[in-house]
mmCIF file of C-alpha atoms in Angstrom:
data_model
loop_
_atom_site.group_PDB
_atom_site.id
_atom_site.type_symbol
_atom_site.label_atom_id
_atom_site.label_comp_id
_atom_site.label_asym_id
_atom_site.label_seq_id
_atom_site.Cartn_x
_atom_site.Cartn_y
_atom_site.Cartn_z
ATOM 1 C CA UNK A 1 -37.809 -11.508 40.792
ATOM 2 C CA UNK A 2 -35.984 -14.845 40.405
ATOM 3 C CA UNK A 3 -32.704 -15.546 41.926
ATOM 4 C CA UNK A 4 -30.164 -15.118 39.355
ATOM 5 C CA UNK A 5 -27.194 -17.225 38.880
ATOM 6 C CA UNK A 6 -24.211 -14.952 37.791
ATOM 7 C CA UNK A 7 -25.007 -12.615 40.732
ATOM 8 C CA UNK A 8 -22.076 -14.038 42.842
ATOM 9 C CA UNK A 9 -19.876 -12.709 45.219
ATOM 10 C CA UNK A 10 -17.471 -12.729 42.547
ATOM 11 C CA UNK A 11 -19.882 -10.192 40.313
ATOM 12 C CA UNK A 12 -21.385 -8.547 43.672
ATOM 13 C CA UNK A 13 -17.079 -7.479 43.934
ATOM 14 C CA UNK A 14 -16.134 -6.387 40.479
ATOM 15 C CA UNK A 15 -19.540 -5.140 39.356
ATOM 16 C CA UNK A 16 -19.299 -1.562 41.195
ATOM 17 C CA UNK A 17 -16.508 -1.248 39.212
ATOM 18 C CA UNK A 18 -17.196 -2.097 36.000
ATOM 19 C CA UNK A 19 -20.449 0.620 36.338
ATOM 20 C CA UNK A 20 -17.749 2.907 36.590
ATOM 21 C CA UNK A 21 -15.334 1.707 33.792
ATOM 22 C CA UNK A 22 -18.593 2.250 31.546
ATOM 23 C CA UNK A 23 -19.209 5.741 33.074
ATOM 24 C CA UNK A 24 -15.550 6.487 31.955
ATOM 25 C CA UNK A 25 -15.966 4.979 28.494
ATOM 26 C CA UNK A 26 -19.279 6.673 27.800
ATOM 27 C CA UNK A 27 -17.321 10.298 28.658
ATOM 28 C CA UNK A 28 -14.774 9.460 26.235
ATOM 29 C CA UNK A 29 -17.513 8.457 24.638
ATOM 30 C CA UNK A 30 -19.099 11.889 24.095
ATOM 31 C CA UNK A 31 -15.978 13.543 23.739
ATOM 32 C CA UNK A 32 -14.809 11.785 20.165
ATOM 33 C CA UNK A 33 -18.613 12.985 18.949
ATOM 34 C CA UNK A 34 -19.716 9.891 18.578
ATOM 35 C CA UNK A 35 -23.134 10.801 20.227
ATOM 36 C CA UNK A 36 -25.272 13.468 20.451
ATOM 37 C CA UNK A 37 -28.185 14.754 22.482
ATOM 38 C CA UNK A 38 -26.845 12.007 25.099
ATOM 39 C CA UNK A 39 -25.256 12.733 28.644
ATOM 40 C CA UNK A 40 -22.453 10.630 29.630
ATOM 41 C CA UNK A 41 -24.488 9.258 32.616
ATOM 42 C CA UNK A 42 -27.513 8.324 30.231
ATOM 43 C CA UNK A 43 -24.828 6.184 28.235
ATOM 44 C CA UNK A 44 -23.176 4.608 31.033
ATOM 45 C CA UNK A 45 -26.594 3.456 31.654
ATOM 46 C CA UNK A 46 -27.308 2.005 28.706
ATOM 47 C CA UNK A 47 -23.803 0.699 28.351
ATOM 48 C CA UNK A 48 -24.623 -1.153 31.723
ATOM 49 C CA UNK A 49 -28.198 -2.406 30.603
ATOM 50 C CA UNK A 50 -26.268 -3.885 27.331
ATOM 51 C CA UNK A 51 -24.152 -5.675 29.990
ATOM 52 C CA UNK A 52 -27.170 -7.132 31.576
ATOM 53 C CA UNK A 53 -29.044 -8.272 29.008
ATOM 54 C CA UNK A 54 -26.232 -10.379 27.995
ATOM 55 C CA UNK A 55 -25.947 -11.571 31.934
ATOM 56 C CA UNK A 56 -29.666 -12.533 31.061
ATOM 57 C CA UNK A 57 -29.231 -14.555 28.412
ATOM 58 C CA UNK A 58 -27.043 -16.916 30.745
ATOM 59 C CA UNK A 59 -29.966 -17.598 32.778
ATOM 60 C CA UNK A 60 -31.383 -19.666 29.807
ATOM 61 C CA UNK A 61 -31.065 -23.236 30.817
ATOM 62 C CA UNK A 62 -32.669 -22.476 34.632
ATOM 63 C CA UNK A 63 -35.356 -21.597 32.800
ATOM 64 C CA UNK A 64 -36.029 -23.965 30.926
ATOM 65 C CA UNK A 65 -34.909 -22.773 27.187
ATOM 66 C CA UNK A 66 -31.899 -21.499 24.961
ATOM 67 C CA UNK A 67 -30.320 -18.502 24.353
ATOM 68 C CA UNK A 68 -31.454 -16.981 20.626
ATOM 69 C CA UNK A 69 -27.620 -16.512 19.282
ATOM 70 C CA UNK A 70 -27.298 -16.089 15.315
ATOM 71 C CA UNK A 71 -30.105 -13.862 12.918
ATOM 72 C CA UNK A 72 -28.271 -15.767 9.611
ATOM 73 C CA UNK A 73 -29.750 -18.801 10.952
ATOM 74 C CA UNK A 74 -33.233 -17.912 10.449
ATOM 75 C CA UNK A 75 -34.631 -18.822 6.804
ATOM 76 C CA UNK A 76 -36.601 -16.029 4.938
ATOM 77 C CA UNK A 77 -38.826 -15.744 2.158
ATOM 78 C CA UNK A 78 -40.600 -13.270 0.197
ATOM 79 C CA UNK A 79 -39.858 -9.761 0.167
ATOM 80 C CA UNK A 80 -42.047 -8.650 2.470
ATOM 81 C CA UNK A 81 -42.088 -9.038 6.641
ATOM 82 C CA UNK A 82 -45.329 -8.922 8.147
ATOM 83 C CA UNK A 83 -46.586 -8.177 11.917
ATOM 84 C CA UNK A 84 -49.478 -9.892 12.836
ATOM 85 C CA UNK A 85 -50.798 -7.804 16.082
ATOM 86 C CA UNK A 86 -53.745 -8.915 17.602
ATOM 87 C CA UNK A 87 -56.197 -5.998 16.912
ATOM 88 C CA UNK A 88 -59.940 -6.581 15.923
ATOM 89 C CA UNK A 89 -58.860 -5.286 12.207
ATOM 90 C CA UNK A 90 -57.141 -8.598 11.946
ATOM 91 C CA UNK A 91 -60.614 -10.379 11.819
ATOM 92 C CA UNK A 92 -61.549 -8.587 8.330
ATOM 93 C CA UNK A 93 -58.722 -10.347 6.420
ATOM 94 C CA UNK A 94 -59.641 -12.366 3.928
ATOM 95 C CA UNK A 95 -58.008 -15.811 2.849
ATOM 96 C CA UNK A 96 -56.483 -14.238 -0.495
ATOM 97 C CA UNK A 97 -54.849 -12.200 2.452
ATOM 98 C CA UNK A 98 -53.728 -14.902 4.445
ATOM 99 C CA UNK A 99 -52.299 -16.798 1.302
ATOM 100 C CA UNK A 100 -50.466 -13.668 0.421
ATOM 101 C CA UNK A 101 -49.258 -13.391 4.112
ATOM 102 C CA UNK A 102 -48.081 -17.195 3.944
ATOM 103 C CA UNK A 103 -45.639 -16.296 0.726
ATOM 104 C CA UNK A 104 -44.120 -14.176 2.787
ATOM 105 C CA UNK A 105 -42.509 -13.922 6.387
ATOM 106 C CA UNK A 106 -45.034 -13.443 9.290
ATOM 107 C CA UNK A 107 -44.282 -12.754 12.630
ATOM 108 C CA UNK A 108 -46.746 -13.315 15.384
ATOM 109 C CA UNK A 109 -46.599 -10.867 18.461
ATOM 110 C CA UNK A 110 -47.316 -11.925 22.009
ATOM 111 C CA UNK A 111 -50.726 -13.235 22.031
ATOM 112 C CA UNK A 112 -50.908 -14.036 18.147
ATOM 113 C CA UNK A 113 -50.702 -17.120 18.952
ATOM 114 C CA UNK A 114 -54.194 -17.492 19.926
ATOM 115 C CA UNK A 115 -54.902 -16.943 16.113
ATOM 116 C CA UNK A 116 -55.897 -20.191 13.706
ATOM 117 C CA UNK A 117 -52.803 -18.667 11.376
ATOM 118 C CA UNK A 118 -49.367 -19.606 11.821
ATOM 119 C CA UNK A 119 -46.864 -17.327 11.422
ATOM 120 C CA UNK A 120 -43.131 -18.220 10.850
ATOM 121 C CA UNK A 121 -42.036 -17.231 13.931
ATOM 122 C CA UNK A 122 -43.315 -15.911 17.359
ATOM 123 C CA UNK A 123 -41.821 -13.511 19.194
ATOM 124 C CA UNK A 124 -43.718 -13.012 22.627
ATOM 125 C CA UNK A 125 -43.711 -11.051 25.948
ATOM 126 C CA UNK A 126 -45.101 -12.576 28.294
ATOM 127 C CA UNK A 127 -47.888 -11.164 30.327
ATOM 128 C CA UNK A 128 -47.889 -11.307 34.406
ATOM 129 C CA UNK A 129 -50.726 -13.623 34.954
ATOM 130 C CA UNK A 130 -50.000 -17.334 35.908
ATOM 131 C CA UNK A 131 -52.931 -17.570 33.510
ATOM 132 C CA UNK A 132 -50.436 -16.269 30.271
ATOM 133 C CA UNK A 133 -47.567 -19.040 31.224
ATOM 134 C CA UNK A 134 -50.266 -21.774 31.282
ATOM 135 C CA UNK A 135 -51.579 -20.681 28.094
ATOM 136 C CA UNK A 136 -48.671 -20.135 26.332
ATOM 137 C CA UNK A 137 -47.482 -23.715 27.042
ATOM 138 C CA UNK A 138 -51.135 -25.649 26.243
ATOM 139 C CA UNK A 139 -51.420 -23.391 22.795
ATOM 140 C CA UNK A 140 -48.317 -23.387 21.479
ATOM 141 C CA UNK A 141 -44.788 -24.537 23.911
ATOM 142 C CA UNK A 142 -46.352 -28.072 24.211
ATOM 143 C CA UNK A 143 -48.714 -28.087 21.284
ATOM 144 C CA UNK A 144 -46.920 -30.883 19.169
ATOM 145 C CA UNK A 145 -49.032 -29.885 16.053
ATOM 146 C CA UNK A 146 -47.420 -26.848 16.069
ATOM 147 C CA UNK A 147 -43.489 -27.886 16.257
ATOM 148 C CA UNK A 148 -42.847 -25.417 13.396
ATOM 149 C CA UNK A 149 -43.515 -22.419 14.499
ATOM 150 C CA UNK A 150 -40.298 -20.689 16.101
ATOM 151 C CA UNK A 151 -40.839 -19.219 19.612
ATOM 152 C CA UNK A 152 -38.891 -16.416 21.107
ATOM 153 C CA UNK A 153 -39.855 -15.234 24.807
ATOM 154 C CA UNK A 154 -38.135 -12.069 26.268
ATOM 155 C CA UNK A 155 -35.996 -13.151 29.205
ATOM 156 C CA UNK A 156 -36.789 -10.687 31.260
ATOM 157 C CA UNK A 157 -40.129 -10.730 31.633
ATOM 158 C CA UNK A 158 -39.608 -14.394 32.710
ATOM 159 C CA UNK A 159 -36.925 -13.458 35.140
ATOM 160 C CA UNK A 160 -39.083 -10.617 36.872
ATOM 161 C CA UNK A 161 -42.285 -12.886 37.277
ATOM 162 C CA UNK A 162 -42.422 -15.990 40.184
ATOM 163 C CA UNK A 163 -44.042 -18.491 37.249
ATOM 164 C CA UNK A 164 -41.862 -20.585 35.361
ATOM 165 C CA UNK A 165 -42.664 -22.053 31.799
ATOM 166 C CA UNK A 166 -42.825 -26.203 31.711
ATOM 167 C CA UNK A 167 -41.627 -26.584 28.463
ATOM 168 C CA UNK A 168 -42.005 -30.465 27.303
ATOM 169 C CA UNK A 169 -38.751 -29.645 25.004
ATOM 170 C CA UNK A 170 -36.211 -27.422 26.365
ATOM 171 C CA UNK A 171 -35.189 -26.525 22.881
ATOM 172 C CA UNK A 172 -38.667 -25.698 22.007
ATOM 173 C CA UNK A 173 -37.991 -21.890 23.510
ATOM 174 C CA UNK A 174 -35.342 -19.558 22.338
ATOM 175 C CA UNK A 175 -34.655 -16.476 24.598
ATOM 176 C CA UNK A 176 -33.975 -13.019 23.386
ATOM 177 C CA UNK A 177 -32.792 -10.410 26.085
ATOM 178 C CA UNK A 178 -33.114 -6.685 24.485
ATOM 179 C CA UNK A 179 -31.926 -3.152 25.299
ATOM 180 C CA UNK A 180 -34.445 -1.505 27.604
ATOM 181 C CA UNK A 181 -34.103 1.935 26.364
ATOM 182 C CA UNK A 182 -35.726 3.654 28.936
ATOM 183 C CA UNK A 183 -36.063 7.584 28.470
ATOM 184 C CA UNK A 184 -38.953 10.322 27.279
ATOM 185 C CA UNK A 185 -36.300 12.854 26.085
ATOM 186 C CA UNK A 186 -36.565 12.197 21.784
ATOM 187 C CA UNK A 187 -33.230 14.152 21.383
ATOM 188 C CA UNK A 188 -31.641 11.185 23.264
ATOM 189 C CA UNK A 189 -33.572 8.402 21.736
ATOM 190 C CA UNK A 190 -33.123 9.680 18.456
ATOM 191 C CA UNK A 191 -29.348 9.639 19.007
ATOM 192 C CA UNK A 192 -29.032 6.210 19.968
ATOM 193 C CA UNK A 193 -31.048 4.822 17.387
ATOM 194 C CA UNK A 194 -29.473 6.640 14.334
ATOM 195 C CA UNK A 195 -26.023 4.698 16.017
ATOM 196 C CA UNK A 196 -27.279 1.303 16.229
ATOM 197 C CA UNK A 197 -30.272 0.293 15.343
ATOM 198 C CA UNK A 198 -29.183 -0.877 12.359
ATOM 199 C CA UNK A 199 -26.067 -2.343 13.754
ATOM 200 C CA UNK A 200 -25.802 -6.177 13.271
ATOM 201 C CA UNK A 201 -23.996 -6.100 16.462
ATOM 202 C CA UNK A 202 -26.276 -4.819 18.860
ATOM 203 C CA UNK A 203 -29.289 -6.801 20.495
ATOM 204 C CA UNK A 204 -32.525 -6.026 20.079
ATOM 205 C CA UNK A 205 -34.118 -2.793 21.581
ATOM 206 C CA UNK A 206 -37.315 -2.645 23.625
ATOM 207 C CA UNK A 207 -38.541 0.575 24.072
ATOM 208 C CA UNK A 208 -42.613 1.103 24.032
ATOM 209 C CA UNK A 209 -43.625 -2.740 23.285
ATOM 210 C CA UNK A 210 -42.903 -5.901 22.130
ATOM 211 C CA UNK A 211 -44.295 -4.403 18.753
ATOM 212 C CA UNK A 212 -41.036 -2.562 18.412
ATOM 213 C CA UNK A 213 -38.785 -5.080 19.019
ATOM 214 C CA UNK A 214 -40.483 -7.262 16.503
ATOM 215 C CA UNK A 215 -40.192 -4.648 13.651
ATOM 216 C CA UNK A 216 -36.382 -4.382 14.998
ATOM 217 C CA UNK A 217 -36.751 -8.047 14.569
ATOM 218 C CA UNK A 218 -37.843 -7.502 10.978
ATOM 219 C CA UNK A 219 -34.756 -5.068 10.082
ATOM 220 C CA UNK A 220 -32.017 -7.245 11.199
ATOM 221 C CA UNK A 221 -33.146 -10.146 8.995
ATOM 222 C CA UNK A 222 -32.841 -7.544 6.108
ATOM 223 C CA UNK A 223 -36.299 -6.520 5.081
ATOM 224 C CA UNK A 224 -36.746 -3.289 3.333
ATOM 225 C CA UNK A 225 -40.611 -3.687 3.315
ATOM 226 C CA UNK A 226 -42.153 -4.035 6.968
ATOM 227 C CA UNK A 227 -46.408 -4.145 7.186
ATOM 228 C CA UNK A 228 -48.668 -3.981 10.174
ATOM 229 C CA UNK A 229 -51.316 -5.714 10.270
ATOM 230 C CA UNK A 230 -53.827 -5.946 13.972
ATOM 231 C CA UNK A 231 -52.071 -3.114 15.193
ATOM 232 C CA UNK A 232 -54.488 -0.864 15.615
ATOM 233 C CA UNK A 233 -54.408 0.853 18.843
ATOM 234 C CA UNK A 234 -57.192 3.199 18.782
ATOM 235 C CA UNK A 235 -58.697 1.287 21.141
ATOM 236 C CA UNK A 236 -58.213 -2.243 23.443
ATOM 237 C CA UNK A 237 -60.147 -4.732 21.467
ATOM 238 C CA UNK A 238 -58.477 -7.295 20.533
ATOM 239 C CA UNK A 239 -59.685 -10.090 18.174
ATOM 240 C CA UNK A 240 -60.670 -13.093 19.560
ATOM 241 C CA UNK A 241 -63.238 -10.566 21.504
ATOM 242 C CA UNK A 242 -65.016 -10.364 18.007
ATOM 243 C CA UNK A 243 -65.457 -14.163 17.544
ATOM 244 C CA UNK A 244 -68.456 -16.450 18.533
ATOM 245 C CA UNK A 245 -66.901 -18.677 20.874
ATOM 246 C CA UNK A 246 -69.527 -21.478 22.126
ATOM 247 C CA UNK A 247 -66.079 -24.267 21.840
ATOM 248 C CA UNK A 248 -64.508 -21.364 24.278
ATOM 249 C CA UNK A 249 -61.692 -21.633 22.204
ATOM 250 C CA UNK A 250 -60.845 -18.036 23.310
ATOM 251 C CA UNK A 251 -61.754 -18.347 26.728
ATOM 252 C CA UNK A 252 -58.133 -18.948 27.944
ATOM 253 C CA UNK A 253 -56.948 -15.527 25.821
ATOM 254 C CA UNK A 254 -59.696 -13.439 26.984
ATOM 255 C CA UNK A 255 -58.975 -14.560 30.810
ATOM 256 C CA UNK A 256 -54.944 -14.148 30.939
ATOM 257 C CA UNK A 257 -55.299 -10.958 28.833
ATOM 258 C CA UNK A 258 -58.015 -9.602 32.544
ATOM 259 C CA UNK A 259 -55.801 -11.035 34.599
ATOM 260 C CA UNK A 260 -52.886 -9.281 32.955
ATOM 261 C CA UNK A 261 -55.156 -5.975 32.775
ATOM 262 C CA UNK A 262 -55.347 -6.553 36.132
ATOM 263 C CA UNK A 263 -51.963 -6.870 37.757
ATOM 264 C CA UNK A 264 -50.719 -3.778 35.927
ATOM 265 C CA UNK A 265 -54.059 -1.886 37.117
ATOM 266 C CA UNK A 266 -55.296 -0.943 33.934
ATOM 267 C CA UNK A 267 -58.475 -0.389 32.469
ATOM 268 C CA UNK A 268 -59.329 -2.927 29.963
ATOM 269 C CA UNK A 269 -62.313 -0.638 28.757
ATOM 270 C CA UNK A 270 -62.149 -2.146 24.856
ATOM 271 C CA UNK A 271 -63.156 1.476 23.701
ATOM 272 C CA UNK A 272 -60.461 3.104 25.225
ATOM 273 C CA UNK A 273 -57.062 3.784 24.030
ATOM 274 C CA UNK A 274 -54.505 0.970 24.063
ATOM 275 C CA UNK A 275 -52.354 0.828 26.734
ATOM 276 C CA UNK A 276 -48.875 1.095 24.815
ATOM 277 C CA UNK A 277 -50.109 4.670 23.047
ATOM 278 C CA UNK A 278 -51.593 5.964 26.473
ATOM 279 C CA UNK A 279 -49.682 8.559 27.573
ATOM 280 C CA UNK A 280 -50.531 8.888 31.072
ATOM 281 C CA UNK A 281 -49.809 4.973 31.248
ATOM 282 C CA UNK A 282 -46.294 5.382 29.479
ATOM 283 C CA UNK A 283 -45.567 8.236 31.440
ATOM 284 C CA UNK A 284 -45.327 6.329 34.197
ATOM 285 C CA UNK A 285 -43.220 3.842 32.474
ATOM 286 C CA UNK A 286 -40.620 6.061 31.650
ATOM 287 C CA UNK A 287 -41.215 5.913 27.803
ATOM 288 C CA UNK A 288 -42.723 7.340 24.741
ATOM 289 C CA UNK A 289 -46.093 5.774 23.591
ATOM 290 C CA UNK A 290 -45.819 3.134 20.751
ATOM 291 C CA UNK A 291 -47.068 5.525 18.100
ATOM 292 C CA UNK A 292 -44.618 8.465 18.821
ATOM 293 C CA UNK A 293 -41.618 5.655 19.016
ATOM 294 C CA UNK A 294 -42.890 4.393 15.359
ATOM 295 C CA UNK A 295 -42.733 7.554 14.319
ATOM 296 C CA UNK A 296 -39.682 8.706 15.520
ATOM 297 C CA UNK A 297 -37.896 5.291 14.183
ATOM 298 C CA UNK A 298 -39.553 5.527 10.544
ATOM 299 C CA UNK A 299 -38.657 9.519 10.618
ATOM 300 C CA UNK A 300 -34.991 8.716 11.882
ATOM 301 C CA UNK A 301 -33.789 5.166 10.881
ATOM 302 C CA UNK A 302 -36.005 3.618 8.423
ATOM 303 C CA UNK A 303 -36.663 5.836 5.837
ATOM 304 C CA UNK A 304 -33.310 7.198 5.346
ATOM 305 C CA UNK A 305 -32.013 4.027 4.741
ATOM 306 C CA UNK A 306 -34.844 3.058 2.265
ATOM 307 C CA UNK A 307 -37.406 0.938 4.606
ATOM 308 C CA UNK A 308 -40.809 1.299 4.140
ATOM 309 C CA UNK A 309 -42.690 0.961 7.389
ATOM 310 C CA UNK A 310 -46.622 0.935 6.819
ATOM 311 C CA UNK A 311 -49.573 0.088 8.203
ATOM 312 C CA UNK A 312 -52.242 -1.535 6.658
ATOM 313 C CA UNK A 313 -54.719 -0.483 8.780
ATOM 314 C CA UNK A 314 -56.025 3.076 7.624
ATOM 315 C CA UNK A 315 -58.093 3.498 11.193
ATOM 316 C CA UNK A 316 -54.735 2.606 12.723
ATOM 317 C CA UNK A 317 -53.877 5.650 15.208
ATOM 318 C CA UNK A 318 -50.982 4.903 13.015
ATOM 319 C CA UNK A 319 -52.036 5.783 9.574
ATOM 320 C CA UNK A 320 -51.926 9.725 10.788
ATOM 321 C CA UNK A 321 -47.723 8.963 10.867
ATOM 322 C CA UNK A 322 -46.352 6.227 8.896
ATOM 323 C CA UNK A 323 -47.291 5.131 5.203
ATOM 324 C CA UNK A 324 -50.333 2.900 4.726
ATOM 325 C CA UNK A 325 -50.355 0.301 2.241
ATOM 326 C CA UNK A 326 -52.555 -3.211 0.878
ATOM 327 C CA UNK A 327 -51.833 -6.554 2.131
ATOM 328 C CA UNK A 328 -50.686 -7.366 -0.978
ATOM 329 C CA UNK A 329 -47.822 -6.589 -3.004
#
């Protein structure tokens, strides 16, 4: 992990304390009803993990980029939001699709980017591989055809990993630095995210993927109509592993995404399960998989308050939860 500025002996002095303000807080907390399902110690936690994603964020210029401050900012159109995954169903779109899909707002998640479409706005994690910074940068950071498209990174992922991004324009990258909600216990989740996940005030919250952040993403700029498209998850193909590629204009995606693989030890086997809704992988992670997260957020957020999440992807492992719908309106 990098060295972080704001850990001083100043913060090394009053941070023990300030744990333990939060500890008090998150009693009194519990005790005005304001949550359920949640222990006091499982909110001081996350009261503390607010705290340091904000720390994060202050990190911005050492690495090269700015801190993502103000949603109202951000210019919308359409009615619907779209999330372009990077699934092999995205291949069978057709360009009445994609026109639709430019009427609207897109956003492109982590390696989307590799894609010939472009979205309004990227919103990436970045993988582990040396191989993912380089790409990121040479496709998209320092690709001057492509000044248009927004670009948000997740801090952390930058501040955990010993590569830096070059970026030819510091203002090029915006940072966002989310709630790690990290728990398996539903009863918990669920509590938290009927609180504030649809307050304006709280950051963004990662829990399973960078696929739920972006449809958090999608909610705070107001959308009541959220579609999925490349998220598929059945399996691990991806798809720029369905194109013909003698220009190996996919041979930088298909080597960070092994080297990524890789690092984290997992088996890139394109028929098996993805990685985010394997169990045994996520277990490990201290989460729920991506498709019992989706479902608990459409169950417990989104639908009550009149958001349609699909998918629209019927072979989506997906489909068997949330709504499906057309690409079009």
């Amino acid at each position: 992990m990098k060295s972080l500025s704001f850990k001083t002996k100043t913060y090394r002095r009053y941070a023990p304390f300030l744990f333990k303000s939060y500890g008090m807080l998150s009693r009194l907390s519990i005790l005005l009803g304001q949550y359920k399902n949640i222990s006091h110690k499982q909110l001081q936690e996350i009261k503390w993990d607010r705290f340091l994603s904000r720390m994060f964020l202050k990190e911005s210029n050492i690495l090269k980029g700015e801190e993502f401050k103000d949603f109202d900012h951000i210019t919308t159109k359409g009615d619907i939001a779209y999330i372009l995954g990077c699934g092999a169903s995205i291949n069978e779109l057709s360009d009445k699709n994609w026109s639709q899909i430019k009427e609207n707002y897109s956003i492109g998640v982590n390696y989307f980017y590799n894609h010939h479409f472009s979205p309004d706005i990227h919103i990436v994690e970045l993988g582990k591989s040396s191989e993912a910074f380089r790409l990121i940068e040479s496709k998209l950071i320092n690709n001057s055809t492509r000044h248009n498209e927004s670009v948000l990174v997740h801090i952390r992922h930058l501040l955990q990993n010993q590569n830096s991004l070059e970026p030819n324009n510091a203002s090029r990258i915006k940072f966002y630095s989310p709630l790690v909600l990290k728990s398996r216990e539903e009863k918990f989740i669920e509590s938290y995210l009927k609180r504030h996940f649809l307050d304006n005030n709280h950051p963004l919250i990662h829990h399973a993927s960078n696929l739920d952040c972006a449809i958090h993403f999608a909610c705070k700029l107001g959308y009541k109509d959220i579609r999925l498209l490349g998220v598929d998850l059945g399996n691990s193909d991806y798809f720029w592993n369905q194109q013909d590629d003698e220009e190996g204009i996919y041979s930088g995606v298909r080597e960070a995404v092994r080297r990524d693989y890789e690092i984290a030890q997992w088996n890139q086997n394109i028929t098996k399960i993805h990685a985010s809704a394997d169990r045994k992988i996520t277990e490990k992670l201290n989460c729920l998989d991506i498709v019992t997260y989706i479902n608990l957020i459409d169950r417990v957020v989104l639908k009550p308050n009149g958001i349609k999440l699909s998918v629209c992807n019927e072979q989506s492992l997906l489909s068997d939860y949330i709504a499906t719908s057309s690409i079009e309106s």
